[in-house]
Coordinates of C-alpha atoms (C1' of nucleotides) in Angstrom, one line a residue:
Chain A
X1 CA -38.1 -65.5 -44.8
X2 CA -40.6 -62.7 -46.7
X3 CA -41.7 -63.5 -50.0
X4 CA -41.3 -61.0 -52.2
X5 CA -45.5 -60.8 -52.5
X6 CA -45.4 -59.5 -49.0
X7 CA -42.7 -57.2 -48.8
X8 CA -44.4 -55.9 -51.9
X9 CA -47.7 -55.3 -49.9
X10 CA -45.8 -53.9 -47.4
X11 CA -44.8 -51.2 -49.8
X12 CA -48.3 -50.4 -51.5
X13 CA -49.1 -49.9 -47.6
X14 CA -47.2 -46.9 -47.5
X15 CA -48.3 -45.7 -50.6
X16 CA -45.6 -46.5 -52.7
X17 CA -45.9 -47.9 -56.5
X18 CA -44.5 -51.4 -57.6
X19 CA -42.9 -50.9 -60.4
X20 CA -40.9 -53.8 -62.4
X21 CA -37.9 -52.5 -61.2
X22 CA -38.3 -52.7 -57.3
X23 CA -39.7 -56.0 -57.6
X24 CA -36.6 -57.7 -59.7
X25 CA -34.6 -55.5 -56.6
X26 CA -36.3 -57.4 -53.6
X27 CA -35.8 -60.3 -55.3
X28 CA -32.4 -59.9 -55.9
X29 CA -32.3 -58.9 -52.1
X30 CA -34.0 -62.3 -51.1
X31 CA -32.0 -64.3 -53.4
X32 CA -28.7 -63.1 -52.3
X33 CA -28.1 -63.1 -48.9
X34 CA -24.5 -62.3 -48.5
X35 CA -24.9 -58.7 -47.7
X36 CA -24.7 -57.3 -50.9
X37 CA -23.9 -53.8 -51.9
X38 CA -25.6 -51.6 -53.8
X39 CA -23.3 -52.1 -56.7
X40 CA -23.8 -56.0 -56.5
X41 CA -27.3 -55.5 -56.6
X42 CA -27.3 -53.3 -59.8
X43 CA -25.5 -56.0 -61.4
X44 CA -27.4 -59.0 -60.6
X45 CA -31.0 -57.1 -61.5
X46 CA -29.0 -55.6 -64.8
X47 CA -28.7 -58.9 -65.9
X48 CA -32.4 -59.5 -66.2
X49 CA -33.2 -55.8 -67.0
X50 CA -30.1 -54.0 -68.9
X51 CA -31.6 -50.5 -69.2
X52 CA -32.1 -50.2 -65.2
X53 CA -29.9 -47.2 -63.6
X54 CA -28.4 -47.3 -60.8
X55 CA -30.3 -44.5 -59.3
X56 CA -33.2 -46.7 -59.4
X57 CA -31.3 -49.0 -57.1
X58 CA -30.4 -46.3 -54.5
X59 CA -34.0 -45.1 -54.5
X60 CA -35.5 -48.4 -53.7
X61 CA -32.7 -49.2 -51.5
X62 CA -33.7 -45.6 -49.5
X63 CA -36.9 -46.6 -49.8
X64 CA -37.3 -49.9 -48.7
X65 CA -34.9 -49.1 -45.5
X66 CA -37.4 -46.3 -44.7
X67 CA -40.0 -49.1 -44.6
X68 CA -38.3 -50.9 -42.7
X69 CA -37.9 -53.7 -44.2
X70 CA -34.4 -53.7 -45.3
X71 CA -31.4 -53.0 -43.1
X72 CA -28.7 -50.9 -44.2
X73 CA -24.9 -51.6 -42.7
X74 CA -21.9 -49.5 -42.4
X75 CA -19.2 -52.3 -41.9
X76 CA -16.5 -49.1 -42.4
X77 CA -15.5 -51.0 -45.5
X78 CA -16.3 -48.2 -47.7
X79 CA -19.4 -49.2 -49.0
X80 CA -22.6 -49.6 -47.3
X81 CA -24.1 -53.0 -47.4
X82 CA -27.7 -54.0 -47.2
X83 CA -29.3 -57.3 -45.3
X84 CA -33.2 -58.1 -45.8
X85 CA -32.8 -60.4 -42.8
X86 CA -35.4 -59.7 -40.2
X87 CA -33.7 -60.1 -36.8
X88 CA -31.2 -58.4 -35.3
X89 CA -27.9 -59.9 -34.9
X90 CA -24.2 -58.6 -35.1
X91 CA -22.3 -59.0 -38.0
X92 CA -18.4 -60.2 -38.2
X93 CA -16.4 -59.2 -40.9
X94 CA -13.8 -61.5 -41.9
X95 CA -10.5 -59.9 -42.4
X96 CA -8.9 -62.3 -44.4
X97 CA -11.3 -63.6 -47.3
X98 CA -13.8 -60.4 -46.8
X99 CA -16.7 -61.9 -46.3
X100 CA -19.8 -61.3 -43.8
X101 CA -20.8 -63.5 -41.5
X102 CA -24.4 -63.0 -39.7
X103 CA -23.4 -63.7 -35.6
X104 CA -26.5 -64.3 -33.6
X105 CA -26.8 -62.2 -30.8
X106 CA -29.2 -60.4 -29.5
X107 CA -28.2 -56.3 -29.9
X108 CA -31.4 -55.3 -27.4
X109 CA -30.4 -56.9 -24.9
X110 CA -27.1 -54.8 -25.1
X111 CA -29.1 -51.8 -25.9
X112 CA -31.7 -52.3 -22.9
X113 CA -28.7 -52.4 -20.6
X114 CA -27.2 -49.4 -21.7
X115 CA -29.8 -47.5 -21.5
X116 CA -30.9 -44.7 -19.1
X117 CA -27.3 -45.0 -18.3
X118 CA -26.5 -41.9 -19.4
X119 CA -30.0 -40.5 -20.1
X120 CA -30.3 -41.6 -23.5
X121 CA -32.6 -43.1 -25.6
X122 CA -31.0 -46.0 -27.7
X123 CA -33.1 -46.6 -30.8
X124 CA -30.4 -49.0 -32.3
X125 CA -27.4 -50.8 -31.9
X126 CA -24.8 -52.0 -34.1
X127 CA -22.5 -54.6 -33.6
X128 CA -19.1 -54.8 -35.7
X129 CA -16.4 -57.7 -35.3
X130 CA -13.6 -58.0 -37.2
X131 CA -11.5 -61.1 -37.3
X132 CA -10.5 -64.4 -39.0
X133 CA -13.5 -66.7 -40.1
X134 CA -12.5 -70.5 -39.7
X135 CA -11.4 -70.8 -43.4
X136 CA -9.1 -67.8 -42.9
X137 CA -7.7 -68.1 -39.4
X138 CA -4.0 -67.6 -39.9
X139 CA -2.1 -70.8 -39.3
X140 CA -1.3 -71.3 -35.8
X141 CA 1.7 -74.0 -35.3
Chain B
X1 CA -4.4 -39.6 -20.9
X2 CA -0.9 -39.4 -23.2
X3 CA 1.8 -37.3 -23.5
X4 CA 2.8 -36.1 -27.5
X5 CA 6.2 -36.6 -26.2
X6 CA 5.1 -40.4 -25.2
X7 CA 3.5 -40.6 -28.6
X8 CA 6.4 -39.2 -30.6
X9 CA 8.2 -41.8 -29.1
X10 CA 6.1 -44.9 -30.1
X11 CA 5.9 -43.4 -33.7
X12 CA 9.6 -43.1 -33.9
X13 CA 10.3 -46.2 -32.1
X14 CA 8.4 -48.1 -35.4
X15 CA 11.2 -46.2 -37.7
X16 CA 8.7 -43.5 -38.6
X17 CA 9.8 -39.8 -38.8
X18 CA 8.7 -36.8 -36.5
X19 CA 8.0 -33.9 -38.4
X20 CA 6.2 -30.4 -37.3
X21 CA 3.3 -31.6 -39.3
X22 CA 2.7 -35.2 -37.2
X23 CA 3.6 -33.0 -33.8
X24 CA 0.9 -30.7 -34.6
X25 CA -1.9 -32.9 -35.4
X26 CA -1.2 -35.0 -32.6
X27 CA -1.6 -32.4 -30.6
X28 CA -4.7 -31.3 -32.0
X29 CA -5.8 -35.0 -31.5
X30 CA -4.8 -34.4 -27.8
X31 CA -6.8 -31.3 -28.2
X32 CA -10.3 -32.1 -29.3
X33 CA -12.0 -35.1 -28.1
X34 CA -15.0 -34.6 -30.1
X35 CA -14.2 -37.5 -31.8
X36 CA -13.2 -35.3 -34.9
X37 CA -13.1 -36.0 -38.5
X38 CA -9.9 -36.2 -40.5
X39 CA -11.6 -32.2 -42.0
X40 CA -11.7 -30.9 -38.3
X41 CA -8.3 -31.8 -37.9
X42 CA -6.6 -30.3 -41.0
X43 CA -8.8 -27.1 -40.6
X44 CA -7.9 -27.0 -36.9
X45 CA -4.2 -27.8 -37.6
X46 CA -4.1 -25.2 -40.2
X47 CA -4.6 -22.2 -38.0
X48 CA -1.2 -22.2 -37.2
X49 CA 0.4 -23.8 -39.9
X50 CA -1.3 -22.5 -43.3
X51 CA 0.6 -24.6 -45.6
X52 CA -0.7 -27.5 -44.7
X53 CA -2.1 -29.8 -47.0
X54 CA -5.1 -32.5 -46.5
X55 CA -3.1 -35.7 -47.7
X56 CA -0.5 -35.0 -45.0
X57 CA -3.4 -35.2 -42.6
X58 CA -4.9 -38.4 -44.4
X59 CA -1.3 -39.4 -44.3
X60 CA -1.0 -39.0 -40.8
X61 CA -4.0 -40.4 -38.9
X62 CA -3.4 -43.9 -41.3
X63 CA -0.2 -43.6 -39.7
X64 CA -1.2 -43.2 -36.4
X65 CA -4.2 -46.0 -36.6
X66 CA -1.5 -48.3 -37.6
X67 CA 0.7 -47.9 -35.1
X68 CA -2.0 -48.2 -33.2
X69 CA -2.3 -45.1 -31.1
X70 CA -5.6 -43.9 -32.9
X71 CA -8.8 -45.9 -33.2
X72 CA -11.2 -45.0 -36.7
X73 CA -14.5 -44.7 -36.4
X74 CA -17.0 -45.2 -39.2
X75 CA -20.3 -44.4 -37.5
X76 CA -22.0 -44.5 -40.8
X77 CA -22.3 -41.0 -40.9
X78 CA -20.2 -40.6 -44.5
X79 CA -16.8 -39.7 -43.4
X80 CA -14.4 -41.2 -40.6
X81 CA -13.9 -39.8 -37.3
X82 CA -10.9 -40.3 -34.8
X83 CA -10.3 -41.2 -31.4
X84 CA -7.1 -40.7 -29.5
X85 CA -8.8 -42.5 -26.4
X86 CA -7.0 -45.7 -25.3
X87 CA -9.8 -47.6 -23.5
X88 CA -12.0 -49.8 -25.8
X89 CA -15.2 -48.3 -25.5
X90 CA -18.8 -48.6 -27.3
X91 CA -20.2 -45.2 -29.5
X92 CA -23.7 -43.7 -29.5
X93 CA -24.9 -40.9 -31.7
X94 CA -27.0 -39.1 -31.3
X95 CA -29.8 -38.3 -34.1
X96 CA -30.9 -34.8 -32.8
X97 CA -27.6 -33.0 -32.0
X98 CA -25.3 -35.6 -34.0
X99 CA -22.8 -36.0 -31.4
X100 CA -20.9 -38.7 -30.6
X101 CA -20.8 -40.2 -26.9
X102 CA -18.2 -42.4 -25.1
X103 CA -20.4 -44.8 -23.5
X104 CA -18.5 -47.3 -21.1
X105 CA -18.7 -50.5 -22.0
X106 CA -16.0 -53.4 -22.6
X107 CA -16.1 -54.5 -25.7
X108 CA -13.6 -57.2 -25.2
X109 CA -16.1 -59.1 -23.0
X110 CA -18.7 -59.0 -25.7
X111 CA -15.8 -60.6 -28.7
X112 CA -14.8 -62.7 -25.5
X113 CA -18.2 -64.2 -25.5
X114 CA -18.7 -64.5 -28.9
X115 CA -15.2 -66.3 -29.8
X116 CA -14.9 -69.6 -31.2
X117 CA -18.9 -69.6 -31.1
X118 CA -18.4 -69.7 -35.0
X119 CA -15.0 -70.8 -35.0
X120 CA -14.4 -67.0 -35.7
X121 CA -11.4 -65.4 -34.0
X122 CA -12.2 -62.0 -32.8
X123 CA -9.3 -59.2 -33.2
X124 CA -12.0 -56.5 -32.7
X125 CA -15.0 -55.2 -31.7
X126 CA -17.3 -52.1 -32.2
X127 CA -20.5 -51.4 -30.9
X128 CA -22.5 -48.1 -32.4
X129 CA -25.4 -46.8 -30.4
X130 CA -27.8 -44.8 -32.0
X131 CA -31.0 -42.5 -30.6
X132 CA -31.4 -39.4 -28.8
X133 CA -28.8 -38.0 -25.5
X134 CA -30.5 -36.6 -22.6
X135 CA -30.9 -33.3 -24.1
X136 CA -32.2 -34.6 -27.3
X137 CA -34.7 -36.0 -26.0
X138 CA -38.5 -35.7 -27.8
X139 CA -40.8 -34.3 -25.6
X140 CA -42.5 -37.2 -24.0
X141 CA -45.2 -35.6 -22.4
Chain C
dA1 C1' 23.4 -38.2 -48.2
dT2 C1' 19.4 -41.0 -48.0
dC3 C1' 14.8 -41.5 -48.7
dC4 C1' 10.8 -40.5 -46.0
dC5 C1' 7.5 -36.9 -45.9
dT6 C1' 5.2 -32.8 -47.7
dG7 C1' 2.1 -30.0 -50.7
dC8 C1' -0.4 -29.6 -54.8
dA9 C1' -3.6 -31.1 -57.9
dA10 C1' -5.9 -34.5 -60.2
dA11 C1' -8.3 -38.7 -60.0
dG12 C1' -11.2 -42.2 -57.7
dC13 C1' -15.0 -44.3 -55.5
dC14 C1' -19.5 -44.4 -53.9
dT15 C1' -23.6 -41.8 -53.6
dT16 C1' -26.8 -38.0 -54.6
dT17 C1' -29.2 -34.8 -57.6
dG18 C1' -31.7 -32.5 -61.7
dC19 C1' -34.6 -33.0 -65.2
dA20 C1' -37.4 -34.7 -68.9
dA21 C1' -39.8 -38.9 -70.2
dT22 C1' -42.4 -42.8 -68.7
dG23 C1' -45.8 -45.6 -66.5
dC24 C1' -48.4 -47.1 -62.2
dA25 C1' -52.7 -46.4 -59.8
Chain D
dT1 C1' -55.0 -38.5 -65.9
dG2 C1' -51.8 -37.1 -62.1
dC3 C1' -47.9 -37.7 -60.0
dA4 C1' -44.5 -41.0 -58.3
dT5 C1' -40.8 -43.3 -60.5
dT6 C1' -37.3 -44.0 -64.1
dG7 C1' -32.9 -43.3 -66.7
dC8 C1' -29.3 -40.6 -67.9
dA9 C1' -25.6 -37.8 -66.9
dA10 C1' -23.5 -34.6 -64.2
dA11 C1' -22.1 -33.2 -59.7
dG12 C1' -21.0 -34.0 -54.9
dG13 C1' -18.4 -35.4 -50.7
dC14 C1' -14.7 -37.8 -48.8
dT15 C1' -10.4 -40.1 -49.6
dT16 C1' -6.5 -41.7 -52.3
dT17 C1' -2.8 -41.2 -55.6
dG18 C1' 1.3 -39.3 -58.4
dC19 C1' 5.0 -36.6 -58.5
dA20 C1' 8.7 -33.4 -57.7
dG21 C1' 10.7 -30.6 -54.0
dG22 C1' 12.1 -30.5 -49.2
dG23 C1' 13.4 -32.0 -44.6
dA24 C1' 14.4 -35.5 -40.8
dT25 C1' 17.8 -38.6 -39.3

DNA sequence: ATCCCTGCAAAGCCTTTGCAATGCA
DNA sequence: TGCATTGCAAAGGCTTTGCAGGGAT
């Protein structure tokens, strides 16, 4: 896990300014790890700082996926989601209570075997599934 | 590859109603494999049928994804493209041109693998590439 | 004859943009 | 001090919705 000093660094790095705002916005990003979405991030950081807009949120979210620190998903809920978790992995989205599950697996290796297939160059792979989670799996008599 | 006729058949068959509008952009489904978006379609479908309206298209391909004849995409590129193609199959897209490639590649053996790993149960799988296609390519001297 | 489907237009949702004021470096 | 960043509000893109008329079965 980063702490928010680092990630913060990271920023300066690339000559970017920390303002009060992005800080209280990584944080909110380390503290809640269920793949928020931008929305749910403006809430949680409102609480502690009413007057923040929520173009202030997109920016830094832009900004920090441009870093490279944050990963932004497109689960095709409508909505994109954001994950400050370093690794890869493959995400599972639960049909029945909604929620996102983190799936370790490894997308390069998928991505290294695809490649040169067709000639292309893979910079990135994304890994959907949709299904029940345990707590949701419809009853099965 | 399918027949409209076939797929008529399998709407009607689930009590739904064939009308000159469905026929059409079924066709036009048929038609372009470009993996289209639901605006290709309607401007495609409204060459030869000017009366057409865009909620009858909406209306149409959330018909024909439930039935199950038509697979949506949400590549994370903003809107939702469509895929008459039968075979599960992984996407790439491509950053330079911004087309979309079938690449082969069984998804069902990737959910397979995965299953019950997290107690999870798998309906469905999709796997987005993303980097350059052959002719996208940066020069790599 | 039923009631599903259509077209039109308005609304909805999420995200982006423009601009003046603010504040970090 | 200079310029990136902020907040506000409006606009934007794609999709959904409500409703009355029309058409498939």
């Amino acid at each position: 896990m980063h702490s928010i000093d680092v990630l913060c660094q990271q920023l300066r790095a690339q000559g970017r300014r920390i303002t009060p705002q992005r800080r209280a916005i990584i944080q909110a990003l380390l503290e809640d790890g269920s793949h928020p979405t931008a929305e749910q991030i403006y809430t949680r950081v409102r609480k502690g700082m009413p007057d923040l807009s929520q173009a202030t949120v997109y920016n830094t979210l832009h900004e920090l996926v441009e870093v490279g620190i944050l990963a932004e998903l497109d689960l095709g809920l409508g909505e994109r989601r954001y994950d400050i978790t370093t690794t890869a992995h493959a995400h599972m989205v639960c049909l029945g209570c909604g929620q996102i599950y983190d799936v370790h697996y490894d997308c390069n290796k998928l991505a290294l075997s695809l490649e040169h297939v067709n000639g292309f160059q893979i910079l990135d792979c994304a890994v959907i599934l949709r299904g029940y989670c345990a707590n949701c799996t419809p009853e099965l008599n």
